[in-house]
Coordinates of C-alpha atoms in Angstrom, one line a residue:
M654 CA 61.0 102.8 -91.7
R655 CA 59.4 103.2 -88.3
V656 CA 57.1 106.2 -87.8
L657 CA 55.5 107.4 -84.7
H658 CA 52.3 109.5 -85.2
V659 CA 51.6 111.9 -82.3
I660 CA 48.1 113.4 -82.0
T661 CA 46.3 115.5 -79.4
G662 CA 43.4 113.1 -79.0
L663 CA 41.6 110.2 -80.6
A664 CA 37.9 110.5 -79.6
A665 CA 36.5 111.7 -82.9
G666 CA 37.1 114.4 -85.5
G667 CA 38.3 115.0 -89.1
A668 CA 42.0 114.9 -88.3
E669 CA 41.6 111.8 -86.2
H670 CA 39.7 109.9 -88.9
Q671 CA 42.2 111.2 -91.5
L672 CA 45.0 109.7 -89.5
R673 CA 43.2 106.3 -89.3
L674 CA 42.7 106.3 -93.1
L675 CA 46.4 107.2 -93.7
L676 CA 47.7 104.5 -91.4
R677 CA 45.9 101.9 -93.4
R678 CA 47.8 102.8 -96.5
L679 CA 51.3 103.9 -95.4
P680 CA 53.9 101.2 -96.3
Y681 CA 55.7 101.6 -93.0
D682 CA 55.8 100.2 -89.5
C683 CA 53.7 102.9 -87.7
E684 CA 52.5 103.4 -84.2
V685 CA 50.4 106.1 -82.6
A686 CA 50.7 108.2 -79.4
T687 CA 47.6 110.1 -78.2
L688 CA 48.2 112.8 -75.6
S689 CA 44.7 112.7 -74.3
N690 CA 41.1 111.6 -74.8
P691 CA 41.5 108.2 -76.5
G692 CA 38.1 107.1 -77.7
A693 CA 36.3 105.6 -80.8
V694 CA 39.0 106.4 -83.2
A695 CA 41.7 105.0 -81.0
A696 CA 39.7 101.8 -80.8
A697 CA 39.3 101.7 -84.6
I698 CA 43.0 102.2 -85.1
R699 CA 43.8 99.4 -82.7
A700 CA 41.3 97.1 -84.5
D701 CA 43.2 97.8 -87.7
G702 CA 46.3 96.4 -86.0
T703 CA 48.2 99.6 -85.2
K704 CA 49.6 100.0 -81.6
V705 CA 48.3 103.1 -79.8
H706 CA 50.2 104.6 -76.8
E707 CA 48.1 106.6 -74.4
F708 CA 49.3 109.7 -72.4
T709 CA 47.4 111.8 -70.0
M710 CA 47.9 115.5 -70.7
S711 CA 45.8 117.8 -68.6
S712 CA 46.3 121.1 -70.5
N713 CA 48.5 122.9 -73.1
R714 CA 50.8 123.8 -70.2
D715 CA 51.4 120.2 -69.1
V716 CA 54.9 119.7 -70.3
S717 CA 55.4 116.4 -68.5
V718 CA 54.3 114.6 -71.6
V719 CA 57.5 115.7 -73.4
G720 CA 59.7 113.4 -71.4
G721 CA 57.4 110.5 -71.9
L722 CA 57.3 111.0 -75.6
R723 CA 61.1 111.4 -75.9
R724 CA 61.5 108.1 -74.1
L725 CA 59.0 106.4 -76.3
I726 CA 60.7 107.7 -79.5
R727 CA 64.1 106.5 -78.4
S728 CA 63.0 103.1 -77.0
G729 CA 60.8 102.4 -80.0
G730 CA 63.6 103.0 -82.5
F731 CA 61.5 105.4 -84.6
D732 CA 63.1 107.0 -87.7
L733 CA 60.5 109.7 -88.0
V734 CA 57.8 111.5 -85.9
H735 CA 54.7 112.9 -87.5
T736 CA 52.6 115.2 -85.4
H737 CA 48.9 116.2 -85.8
L738 CA 46.9 119.0 -84.1
Y739 CA 48.1 121.9 -82.0
R740 CA 49.2 120.3 -78.7
A741 CA 50.7 117.3 -80.4
C742 CA 52.7 119.6 -82.8
V743 CA 54.0 121.8 -80.0
H744 CA 55.0 119.0 -77.6
G745 CA 55.8 116.4 -80.2
R746 CA 58.3 118.5 -82.0
V747 CA 60.2 119.3 -78.8
A748 CA 60.2 115.6 -77.8
A749 CA 61.4 114.5 -81.3
R750 CA 64.2 117.1 -81.3
L751 CA 65.3 115.9 -77.8
A752 CA 65.3 112.3 -79.1
G753 CA 67.3 113.3 -82.2
V754 CA 64.7 112.2 -84.7
P755 CA 63.3 114.3 -87.6
V756 CA 59.7 115.4 -87.4
V757 CA 57.1 116.4 -89.8
A758 CA 53.8 118.0 -88.8
T759 CA 50.3 118.2 -90.4
E760 CA 48.4 121.4 -89.9
H761 CA 44.8 120.4 -90.1
S762 CA 42.8 123.2 -88.5
L763 CA 44.4 126.7 -88.8
G764 CA 41.4 128.9 -89.5
D765 CA 41.1 132.7 -89.9
G766 CA 41.8 133.7 -86.3
Y767 CA 41.0 130.2 -85.0
I768 CA 42.9 127.0 -84.6
E769 CA 41.0 123.7 -84.0
G770 CA 37.8 125.8 -83.5
R771 CA 39.2 128.0 -80.8
R772 CA 40.4 131.6 -81.1
T773 CA 44.1 132.0 -81.4
S774 CA 46.1 134.3 -79.2
A775 CA 49.5 135.9 -79.4
G776 CA 50.8 133.3 -77.0
V777 CA 49.5 130.4 -79.1
R778 CA 51.0 131.8 -82.3
T779 CA 54.4 132.5 -80.6
L780 CA 54.6 129.0 -79.2
Y781 CA 53.5 127.4 -82.5
L782 CA 56.2 129.3 -84.5
A783 CA 58.9 128.6 -81.9
T784 CA 58.3 124.8 -82.1
E785 CA 57.7 124.8 -85.8
R786 CA 61.4 125.6 -86.3
L787 CA 62.2 122.3 -84.6
G788 CA 60.6 120.3 -87.4
R789 CA 61.6 119.7 -91.0
M790 CA 58.3 120.3 -92.8
T791 CA 54.7 121.3 -92.1
I792 CA 52.0 119.7 -94.3
A793 CA 49.1 122.0 -95.1
V794 CA 45.9 120.2 -95.9
S795 CA 44.9 122.9 -98.4
D796 CA 46.2 126.0 -100.2
T797 CA 44.1 128.0 -97.7
V798 CA 46.0 126.6 -94.7
A799 CA 49.3 127.1 -96.5
R800 CA 48.5 130.8 -97.1
R801 CA 47.6 131.2 -93.4
L802 CA 50.8 129.5 -92.3
R803 CA 52.9 131.9 -94.4
A804 CA 50.9 134.8 -93.0
W805 CA 51.9 133.6 -89.5
G806 CA 55.6 133.6 -90.5
V807 CA 56.3 130.0 -91.5
P808 CA 58.7 130.1 -94.5
A809 CA 57.2 128.9 -97.8
H810 CA 60.0 126.4 -98.3
R811 CA 59.0 124.6 -95.1
I812 CA 55.4 124.1 -96.2
A813 CA 54.2 121.2 -98.4
V814 CA 50.6 121.3 -99.6
I815 CA 49.1 117.8 -99.5
P816 CA 45.3 117.7 -99.5
N817 CA 43.3 115.5 -97.2
G818 CA 41.8 112.4 -98.7
I819 CA 38.8 110.2 -98.3
D820 CA 37.9 106.6 -99.2
A821 CA 34.7 107.3 -101.2
A822 CA 33.8 103.6 -101.2
E823 CA 33.7 103.7 -97.4
F824 CA 30.7 106.1 -97.6
T825 CA 28.6 104.2 -100.1
Y826 CA 24.9 104.6 -99.3
D827 CA 23.2 101.7 -97.6
P828 CA 19.4 101.8 -97.2
V829 CA 19.5 99.0 -94.6
L830 CA 22.0 101.0 -92.6
R831 CA 19.8 104.0 -92.9
A832 CA 16.8 102.3 -91.5
R833 CA 18.8 100.7 -88.7
T834 CA 20.4 104.0 -87.7
R835 CA 17.2 105.9 -87.7
Q836 CA 15.5 103.3 -85.5
R837 CA 18.4 103.4 -83.0
L838 CA 18.2 107.2 -82.8
G839 CA 14.4 107.3 -82.6
I840 CA 14.0 109.1 -86.0
P841 CA 10.8 108.2 -87.9
R842 CA 11.4 106.4 -91.2
G843 CA 9.7 109.0 -93.3
A844 CA 11.1 112.1 -91.6
V845 CA 13.3 114.6 -93.6
V846 CA 16.6 114.7 -91.8
I847 CA 19.0 117.6 -92.1
G848 CA 22.5 116.7 -90.8
G849 CA 25.6 118.4 -89.6
V850 CA 28.9 116.7 -88.6
G851 CA 31.8 118.1 -86.6
R852 CA 33.0 119.3 -83.2
L853 CA 30.3 121.1 -81.3
E854 CA 32.4 124.3 -81.0
P855 CA 31.2 127.9 -81.6
A856 CA 33.3 128.2 -84.8
K857 CA 31.3 125.5 -86.5
R858 CA 28.1 127.7 -86.3
F859 CA 25.7 124.8 -85.6
D860 CA 23.6 127.4 -83.8
H861 CA 22.7 128.7 -87.3
L862 CA 21.5 125.2 -88.2
I863 CA 19.2 125.1 -85.1
W864 CA 17.9 128.6 -86.0
A865 CA 17.3 127.5 -89.6
L866 CA 15.5 124.4 -88.5
G867 CA 12.6 126.6 -87.3
E868 CA 12.2 127.7 -90.9
V869 CA 11.9 124.2 -92.2
P870 CA 8.6 122.7 -90.9
G871 CA 8.6 119.1 -89.9
A872 CA 12.3 118.4 -90.6
V873 CA 14.6 116.8 -88.0
L874 CA 18.1 118.0 -87.4
L875 CA 20.8 115.4 -86.7
L876 CA 23.9 116.9 -85.1
V877 CA 26.9 114.5 -84.9
G878 CA 29.8 115.3 -82.7
D879 CA 30.7 116.5 -79.2
G880 CA 32.4 119.7 -77.8
S881 CA 32.2 122.6 -75.5
A882 CA 29.2 124.2 -77.2
G883 CA 27.0 121.1 -76.7
A884 CA 25.1 122.3 -73.7
A885 CA 24.4 125.7 -75.2
L886 CA 23.2 124.2 -78.4
R887 CA 20.8 121.9 -76.5
E888 CA 19.5 124.9 -74.6
Q889 CA 19.1 126.9 -77.8
A890 CA 17.0 124.1 -79.4
V891 CA 14.6 124.1 -76.4
R892 CA 14.3 127.9 -76.3
S893 CA 13.6 128.0 -80.1
G894 CA 10.8 125.5 -79.8
V895 CA 12.6 122.8 -81.8
G896 CA 14.0 120.7 -79.0
N897 CA 11.9 117.7 -80.0
R898 CA 13.3 117.9 -83.6
V899 CA 17.0 118.0 -82.8
V900 CA 18.9 114.7 -82.2
F901 CA 22.4 115.0 -80.7
T902 CA 24.5 111.8 -81.2
G903 CA 27.7 112.8 -79.5
A904 CA 30.9 111.4 -81.0
V905 CA 30.4 108.4 -83.2
G906 CA 32.8 105.8 -84.4
H907 CA 31.4 105.3 -87.9
V908 CA 30.2 108.5 -89.7
R909 CA 28.8 106.5 -92.6
D910 CA 26.0 105.3 -90.4
V911 CA 24.7 108.8 -89.6
L912 CA 25.3 110.0 -93.2
C913 CA 23.1 107.2 -94.5
A914 CA 20.3 108.4 -92.0
M915 CA 20.4 111.9 -93.4
D916 CA 18.6 113.5 -96.4
V917 CA 20.4 116.8 -96.6
F918 CA 23.9 117.8 -95.3
A919 CA 24.8 121.3 -94.2
S920 CA 28.1 122.8 -93.1
P921 CA 27.5 126.5 -92.0
S922 CA 31.1 126.9 -90.7
T923 CA 33.1 129.7 -92.2
Q924 CA 36.3 128.4 -90.6
E925 CA 36.8 125.1 -92.5
T926 CA 40.4 124.5 -93.5
F927 CA 39.4 121.6 -95.8
G928 CA 35.8 120.6 -95.4
L929 CA 36.3 116.8 -95.2
A930 CA 32.8 116.2 -94.0
V931 CA 31.3 117.9 -97.1
L932 CA 33.2 115.5 -99.4
E933 CA 32.1 112.5 -97.3
A934 CA 28.5 113.6 -97.5
L935 CA 28.7 113.9 -101.3
A936 CA 30.3 110.5 -101.5
C937 CA 27.2 109.2 -99.6
G938 CA 24.9 110.7 -102.2
L939 CA 23.7 113.6 -100.1
P940 CA 23.0 117.1 -101.4
A941 CA 25.4 119.3 -99.5
L942 CA 25.2 123.0 -98.5
Y943 CA 28.3 124.7 -97.3
A944 CA 29.8 128.0 -96.3
V945 CA 33.4 127.2 -96.9
C946 CA 35.0 124.1 -98.4
P947 CA 38.4 124.8 -100.1
P948 CA 38.4 121.6 -102.3
L949 CA 35.3 122.8 -104.0
D950 CA 36.6 126.3 -104.8
G951 CA 36.2 126.9 -108.6
V952 CA 34.9 123.4 -109.2
P953 CA 31.8 123.3 -111.4
D954 CA 29.2 120.6 -110.9
S955 CA 30.6 119.6 -107.6
G956 CA 27.2 118.4 -106.4
A957 CA 27.2 120.9 -103.5
Q958 CA 25.8 124.4 -103.1
R959 CA 27.7 127.3 -101.5
L960 CA 25.8 129.4 -99.1
S961 CA 25.9 133.2 -99.4
R962 CA 26.4 135.6 -96.5
D963 CA 22.7 136.4 -96.5
P964 CA 21.4 135.0 -93.1
E965 CA 18.4 133.7 -95.0
S966 CA 20.6 131.7 -97.4
L967 CA 20.7 128.6 -95.2
P968 CA 16.9 128.2 -94.4
R969 CA 16.1 129.1 -98.0
A970 CA 18.5 126.5 -99.4
L971 CA 17.3 123.9 -96.9
R972 CA 13.6 124.4 -97.9
A973 CA 14.6 124.1 -101.6
E974 CA 16.4 120.8 -101.0
V975 CA 13.4 119.4 -99.2
V976 CA 11.3 120.2 -102.3
R977 CA 13.9 118.5 -104.5
L978 CA 14.0 115.5 -102.2
A979 CA 10.2 115.1 -102.7
E980 CA 10.5 115.5 -106.4
R981 CA 13.0 112.6 -106.7
D982 CA 11.0 110.6 -104.2
G983 CA 13.8 110.4 -101.7
A984 CA 16.3 108.9 -104.2
R985 CA 20.0 109.3 -103.4
L986 CA 22.2 111.4 -105.7
P987 CA 25.1 109.8 -107.6
G988 CA 28.5 110.5 -106.1
P989 CA 30.1 113.4 -108.0
P990 CA 33.7 113.1 -109.4
I991 CA 35.0 115.5 -106.8
A992 CA 34.3 112.8 -104.2
T993 CA 36.9 110.6 -105.8
R994 CA 39.4 113.3 -106.8
Y995 CA 40.7 113.5 -103.3
D996 CA 41.4 109.8 -102.9
I997 CA 43.1 108.7 -99.7
A998 CA 45.6 106.6 -101.8
R999 CA 47.0 109.8 -103.3
L1000 CA 47.4 111.4 -99.9
A1001 CA 49.3 108.3 -98.7
D1002 CA 51.6 108.3 -101.7
S1003 CA 52.4 112.0 -101.3
V1004 CA 53.1 111.6 -97.6
S1005 CA 55.3 108.5 -98.2
R1006 CA 57.4 110.4 -100.7
L1007 CA 57.8 113.3 -98.2
Y1008 CA 58.9 110.8 -95.5
E1009 CA 61.5 109.3 -97.7
R1010 CA 63.0 112.7 -98.6
I1011 CA 63.1 113.8 -95.0
V1012 CA 64.7 110.5 -93.6
L1013 CA 67.2 110.4 -96.5
R1014 CA 67.8 114.1 -96.0
Q1015 CA 67.1 115.0 -99.6
P1016 CA 65.8 118.4 -100.6
V1017 CA 62.0 118.7 -100.2
E1018 CA 59.9 120.1 -103.0
S1019 CA 57.3 122.4 -101.5
K1020 CA 55.9 124.3 -104.5
G1021 CA 52.3 123.8 -105.5
T1022 CA 49.7 121.3 -104.4
Q1023 CA 50.6 117.6 -104.5
R1024 CA 47.9 115.4 -105.9

């Protein structure tokens, strides 16, 4: 089976890294088409031996990419198209239908009133639903996403819940890597480092982390990612008097490097559809604080602490973790079982079985969460 994965961009991000991990384990001849912004993840996918086709799409309204995708699908002899992220889902579904090839989509980032960190509108929702009907199935990365898809009007029988996955071994803590990364970023060896990973968009609420930093004397904040809120966050750090204690890395190719450099991980976003970065932090032995992380719902002893709605919850929890860090003399935590429960191999197996049913035109089971 030949499968073409279509994604909006390949600079950095949870969905992009998820695709890279999936490609390594799918037992098919896969290629990737990125509609814009090829970057570190595109380079990593190519290094793994997968061909990446690059398109230049200027905006959501740029429909010229549809024709190029249709020609690629036909000339490449693909049996299935798998789309990822909003723009790729909208335009990729149309192109696949025109090429006469079945398409499945993964919905990674449908939040409560947000999609991919940006507010949704009536137009976005209408276009999404119109093109969703052109596909066979939509994979929801969590029960939370599936519930939101149904609320939007996507029929339940067209939704398959297949959770994201991680390769826990990929995030094993390395003290040598920690020292090297800190030196490269100009962070003192003995500094307490609070970290956040994700797109620098308002919905991620990294402004709360910068505010909380002022309540944690001496700590350094390491923000990993890039996005439209980057300039505003830098200005906020300076205005708040903590500009010399905030390090912005931009997009990175290897998240493990920066996780090893951290001492505490925090995810203040209330719009997470899965919370992949939280699981990666736990796999790296970090204490993790989070506002929303669906995989941890109802899981005792997950190794992570959920923040309350109290604005003081974040700085209070950070200060407590700094105390605990000193008590254990900086030792890393053991990776909790939850970090291996969502193994990437299980994701690849579930996706493979879905592919086979779609290509062979067999009925698709969509009830429940596939593990």
